[in-house]
Amino acid sequence: MDKETFLNIIKGELIVSCQALEDEPLHGPEIMAKMGLAAKIGGAVAIRANSKEDIIAIRKETGLPTIGIVKREYRDSDVYITPTFKEVQELIESGTDVITLDATLRKRPQGINFRELVSFIRKNSNCLIMGDVSTVEEGKKAVLDGCDLISTTMSGYTPYSRHLDGPDFELIKELTSSINIPVIAEGRISTPEDAVKALLFGSHSVVVGTAITRPQEITKSFVKKIHHARKIV
């Protein structure tokens, strides 16, 4: 899918992140594919997904465009979202429309340079490239390094970014006013009102994950508030 078509599809719309790690009950391509289908039926226009297997299953089940990542930890770095060429190659093989890279300023595993990954993707695929950032500085650098889109996903996940209970609306505003590529709002967007606010602040589209597709976390939030209310009654 070409860049203009993809951006038109997602503009002003909801993208749902369908992810479940190995230690979570819903882990597995078949379950994530059904989660993606449920999101499609609900009106999602694209799916963000983790792992080659999940992406292939979700694309087959839904027919929706995908934003792909591979989460993998390495001992020599805190970067875990598509950190090396290995993960990039897996995403190319998945057929995903967008490859997402951690675009923070932190050191990557194996001494790999961010621009090297961007160059590899350009030479070996037609995938768009999204940079997950935590600050405006990182967003500006990701633009210079060749990203097609920027996401606010990493706000609160780097030691030098804002650590908030809710979405980083300030970062959304700062990025949309200072860079010339689409900004995707993602991170702690928990309600429809949050999503609308992110769009009003200039984001091209909105990604929601935990609040829709992680029942254990949704349950935990209810239990936490109920227990807190019990203590003060």
Short mmCIF file of C-alpha atoms in Angstrom, two decimals:
data_model
loop_
_atom_site.label_atom_id
_atom_site.label_comp_id
_atom_site.label_asym_id
_atom_site.label_seq_id
_atom_site.Cartn_x
_atom_site.Cartn_y
_atom_site.Cartn_z
CA MET A 1 0.00 0.00 0.00
CA ASP A 2 1.38 3.41 -0.95
CA LYS A 3 1.91 6.15 1.60
CA GLU A 4 -0.90 8.45 0.47
CA THR A 5 -3.47 5.65 0.50
CA PHE A 6 -2.47 4.47 3.96
CA LEU A 7 -2.50 7.98 5.43
CA ASN A 8 -5.93 8.66 3.94
CA ILE A 9 -7.31 5.44 5.42
CA ILE A 10 -6.18 6.23 8.95
CA LYS A 11 -6.76 10.00 9.00
CA GLY A 12 -9.02 10.97 11.89
CA GLU A 13 -9.70 7.33 12.66
CA LEU A 14 -9.02 4.69 15.31
CA ILE A 15 -6.20 2.15 15.10
CA VAL A 16 -6.41 -0.69 17.60
CA SER A 17 -3.30 -2.29 19.05
CA CYS A 18 -3.80 -6.05 19.34
CA GLN A 19 -0.92 -7.46 21.35
CA ALA A 20 -0.47 -10.20 23.93
CA LEU A 21 2.96 -11.18 25.26
CA GLU A 22 3.96 -14.76 26.00
CA ASP A 23 3.00 -14.54 29.67
CA GLU A 24 -0.50 -13.20 28.91
CA PRO A 25 -3.65 -15.37 28.57
CA LEU A 26 -4.56 -14.17 25.07
CA HIS A 27 -1.12 -14.80 23.57
CA GLY A 28 -1.14 -16.47 20.16
CA PRO A 29 -1.83 -15.61 16.49
CA GLU A 30 -5.30 -17.20 16.38
CA ILE A 31 -6.56 -15.24 19.37
CA MET A 32 -5.00 -11.99 18.20
CA ALA A 33 -6.55 -12.49 14.76
CA LYS A 34 -10.00 -12.73 16.37
CA MET A 35 -9.22 -9.69 18.49
CA GLY A 36 -8.34 -7.84 15.31
CA LEU A 37 -11.57 -8.95 13.68
CA ALA A 38 -13.55 -7.70 16.68
CA ALA A 39 -11.76 -4.37 16.37
CA LYS A 40 -12.57 -4.22 12.66
CA ILE A 41 -16.25 -4.92 13.31
CA GLY A 42 -16.17 -2.12 15.89
CA GLY A 43 -14.83 0.33 13.33
CA ALA A 44 -11.04 0.21 13.59
CA VAL A 45 -9.36 1.02 10.27
CA ALA A 46 -5.95 -0.55 10.99
CA ILE A 47 -4.26 -2.81 13.54
CA ARG A 48 -0.96 -2.40 15.36
CA ALA A 49 0.44 -5.84 16.11
CA ASN A 50 3.49 -7.53 17.58
CA SER A 51 5.34 -10.42 15.91
CA LYS A 52 5.50 -11.84 12.40
CA GLU A 53 3.06 -14.64 13.25
CA ASP A 54 0.41 -12.34 14.73
CA ILE A 55 0.64 -9.89 11.84
CA ILE A 56 0.20 -12.60 9.22
CA ALA A 57 -2.81 -14.03 11.07
CA ILE A 58 -4.41 -10.63 11.62
CA ARG A 59 -3.98 -9.59 8.00
CA LYS A 60 -5.54 -12.84 6.78
CA GLU A 61 -8.47 -12.58 9.21
CA THR A 62 -9.25 -8.88 8.82
CA GLY A 63 -7.86 -7.59 5.53
CA LEU A 64 -6.94 -4.40 7.37
CA PRO A 65 -3.60 -2.61 7.00
CA THR A 66 -1.16 -3.34 9.80
CA ILE A 67 1.44 -1.40 11.75
CA GLY A 68 4.00 -3.99 12.75
CA ILE A 69 6.46 -4.26 15.60
CA VAL A 70 8.52 -7.05 17.08
CA LYS A 71 9.21 -6.76 20.78
CA ARG A 72 12.45 -8.44 21.78
CA GLU A 73 14.80 -7.75 24.67
CA TYR A 74 18.59 -7.62 24.39
CA ARG A 75 21.02 -7.51 27.29
CA ASP A 76 23.02 -4.57 25.98
CA SER A 77 20.12 -2.15 25.48
CA ASP A 78 16.78 -0.96 26.87
CA VAL A 79 15.38 -0.69 23.33
CA TYR A 80 12.92 -3.53 22.70
CA ILE A 81 10.59 -2.36 19.91
CA THR A 82 12.03 -3.66 16.63
CA PRO A 83 15.58 -3.17 17.90
CA THR A 84 17.75 -4.89 15.26
CA PHE A 85 17.89 -6.06 11.64
CA LYS A 86 16.56 -9.46 12.73
CA GLU A 87 13.23 -7.99 13.84
CA VAL A 88 13.04 -5.72 10.79
CA GLN A 89 13.49 -8.72 8.48
CA GLU A 90 10.70 -10.59 10.29
CA LEU A 91 8.38 -7.64 9.73
CA ILE A 92 9.26 -7.40 6.05
CA GLU A 93 8.41 -11.10 5.73
CA SER A 94 5.09 -10.55 7.53
CA GLY A 95 3.81 -8.31 4.74
CA THR A 96 2.98 -5.48 7.13
CA ASP A 97 2.25 -2.04 5.67
CA VAL A 98 4.23 -0.14 8.29
CA ILE A 99 7.36 -1.09 10.20
CA THR A 100 7.66 0.61 13.56
CA LEU A 101 11.01 1.31 15.19
CA ASP A 102 11.92 2.63 18.60
CA ALA A 103 13.20 6.09 17.65
CA THR A 104 14.32 7.19 21.10
CA LEU A 105 17.83 8.47 21.72
CA ARG A 106 18.82 5.41 23.71
CA LYS A 107 21.61 3.10 22.58
CA ARG A 108 20.39 0.26 20.39
CA PRO A 109 21.47 -3.38 20.76
CA GLN A 110 24.67 -4.46 19.00
CA GLY A 111 25.64 -0.85 18.41
CA ILE A 112 23.17 -0.59 15.52
CA ASN A 113 22.45 2.90 14.21
CA PHE A 114 18.84 3.99 13.67
CA ARG A 115 19.56 5.31 10.20
CA GLU A 116 21.03 1.93 9.24
CA LEU A 117 17.69 0.30 10.00
CA VAL A 118 15.79 2.93 8.02
CA SER A 119 18.14 2.43 5.05
CA PHE A 120 17.72 -1.35 5.25
CA ILE A 121 13.92 -1.05 5.18
CA ARG A 122 14.03 1.30 2.19
CA LYS A 123 16.32 -1.01 0.23
CA ASN A 124 14.46 -4.22 1.02
CA SER A 125 10.76 -3.32 1.12
CA ASN A 126 8.05 -0.83 0.27
CA CYS A 127 6.99 -0.56 3.91
CA LEU A 128 6.34 2.79 5.51
CA ILE A 129 8.41 3.58 8.59
CA MET A 130 7.02 4.80 11.90
CA GLY A 131 9.23 6.11 14.68
CA ASP A 132 8.06 5.66 18.28
CA VAL A 133 9.32 8.67 20.25
CA SER A 134 9.14 10.06 23.77
CA THR A 135 10.13 13.70 23.22
CA VAL A 136 9.97 16.46 20.62
CA GLU A 137 13.73 16.24 20.10
CA GLU A 138 13.39 12.57 19.18
CA GLY A 139 10.51 13.37 16.84
CA LYS A 140 12.53 15.96 14.96
CA LYS A 141 15.46 13.58 14.65
CA ALA A 142 13.22 10.78 13.40
CA VAL A 143 11.99 13.07 10.64
CA LEU A 144 15.57 13.85 9.60
CA ASP A 145 16.39 10.14 9.72
CA GLY A 146 13.66 9.37 7.20
CA CYS A 147 10.53 8.26 9.07
CA ASP A 148 7.15 8.59 7.36
CA LEU A 149 5.15 8.87 10.59
CA ILE A 150 5.82 9.58 14.26
CA SER A 151 4.07 8.03 17.24
CA THR A 152 4.04 9.25 20.85
CA THR A 153 4.19 5.66 22.13
CA MET A 154 7.40 5.98 24.14
CA SER A 155 6.41 8.97 26.29
CA GLY A 156 6.88 7.82 29.88
CA TYR A 157 9.04 4.85 28.89
CA THR A 158 12.32 6.72 28.79
CA PRO A 159 13.85 8.21 31.94
CA TYR A 160 13.99 11.71 30.44
CA SER A 161 10.40 11.92 29.13
CA ARG A 162 7.25 12.98 30.97
CA HIS A 163 5.83 10.29 33.25
CA LEU A 164 2.08 10.80 33.38
CA ASP A 165 -0.95 8.79 34.43
CA GLY A 166 -2.75 9.72 31.22
CA PRO A 167 -1.94 10.61 27.62
CA ASP A 168 0.87 13.05 26.89
CA PHE A 169 -1.28 15.64 25.15
CA GLU A 170 1.49 18.22 25.46
CA LEU A 171 3.82 16.06 23.40
CA ILE A 172 1.12 15.62 20.76
CA LYS A 173 0.72 19.40 20.52
CA GLU A 174 4.47 20.01 20.46
CA LEU A 175 5.10 17.46 17.72
CA THR A 176 2.21 18.46 15.47
CA SER A 177 3.32 22.09 15.61
CA SER A 178 7.00 21.42 14.96
CA ILE A 179 7.28 18.61 12.39
CA ASN A 180 5.82 18.17 8.92
CA ILE A 181 4.88 14.48 8.93
CA PRO A 182 1.81 12.84 10.52
CA VAL A 183 1.82 12.33 14.29
CA ILE A 184 0.00 9.29 15.64
CA ALA A 185 -1.24 9.58 19.22
CA GLU A 186 -0.55 6.50 21.32
CA GLY A 187 0.02 5.84 24.99
CA ARG A 188 -2.39 5.62 27.93
CA ILE A 189 -5.40 6.67 25.84
CA SER A 190 -8.10 5.10 27.98
CA THR A 191 -11.40 6.67 26.96
CA PRO A 192 -13.18 7.88 23.81
CA GLU A 193 -12.83 11.38 25.23
CA ASP A 194 -9.04 10.96 25.37
CA ALA A 195 -9.04 9.87 21.73
CA VAL A 196 -11.10 12.86 20.60
CA LYS A 197 -8.86 15.23 22.55
CA ALA A 198 -5.77 13.77 20.89
CA LEU A 199 -7.30 14.41 17.47
CA LEU A 200 -8.27 17.95 18.44
CA PHE A 201 -4.64 18.55 19.43
CA GLY A 202 -3.57 17.69 15.91
CA SER A 203 -2.82 13.98 15.78
CA HIS A 204 -3.41 12.32 12.42
CA SER A 205 -5.03 9.29 14.07
CA VAL A 206 -5.19 7.52 17.41
CA VAL A 207 -3.93 4.13 18.58
CA VAL A 208 -5.66 2.47 21.53
CA GLY A 209 -4.45 -0.81 22.95
CA THR A 210 -4.76 -1.71 26.63
CA ALA A 211 -8.17 -0.06 27.11
CA ILE A 212 -9.64 -2.26 24.36
CA THR A 213 -7.61 -5.45 23.99
CA ARG A 214 -6.03 -6.35 27.35
CA PRO A 215 -8.82 -7.67 29.60
CA GLN A 216 -6.48 -8.44 32.49
CA GLU A 217 -5.44 -4.76 32.66
CA ILE A 218 -9.01 -3.52 32.23
CA THR A 219 -10.10 -5.81 35.07
CA LYS A 220 -7.21 -4.64 37.23
CA SER A 221 -8.29 -0.99 36.84
CA PHE A 222 -11.83 -1.83 38.00
CA VAL A 223 -10.59 -3.88 40.95
CA LYS A 224 -8.16 -1.14 42.01
CA LYS A 225 -10.89 1.50 42.09
CA ILE A 226 -13.34 -0.79 43.87
CA HIS A 227 -10.81 -1.66 46.56
CA HIS A 228 -9.88 2.01 46.97
CA ALA A 229 -13.56 2.94 47.35
CA ARG A 230 -14.05 0.19 49.96
CA LYS A 231 -11.29 1.67 52.11
CA ILE A 232 -12.82 5.14 52.21
CA VAL A 233 -16.44 4.09 52.74
#
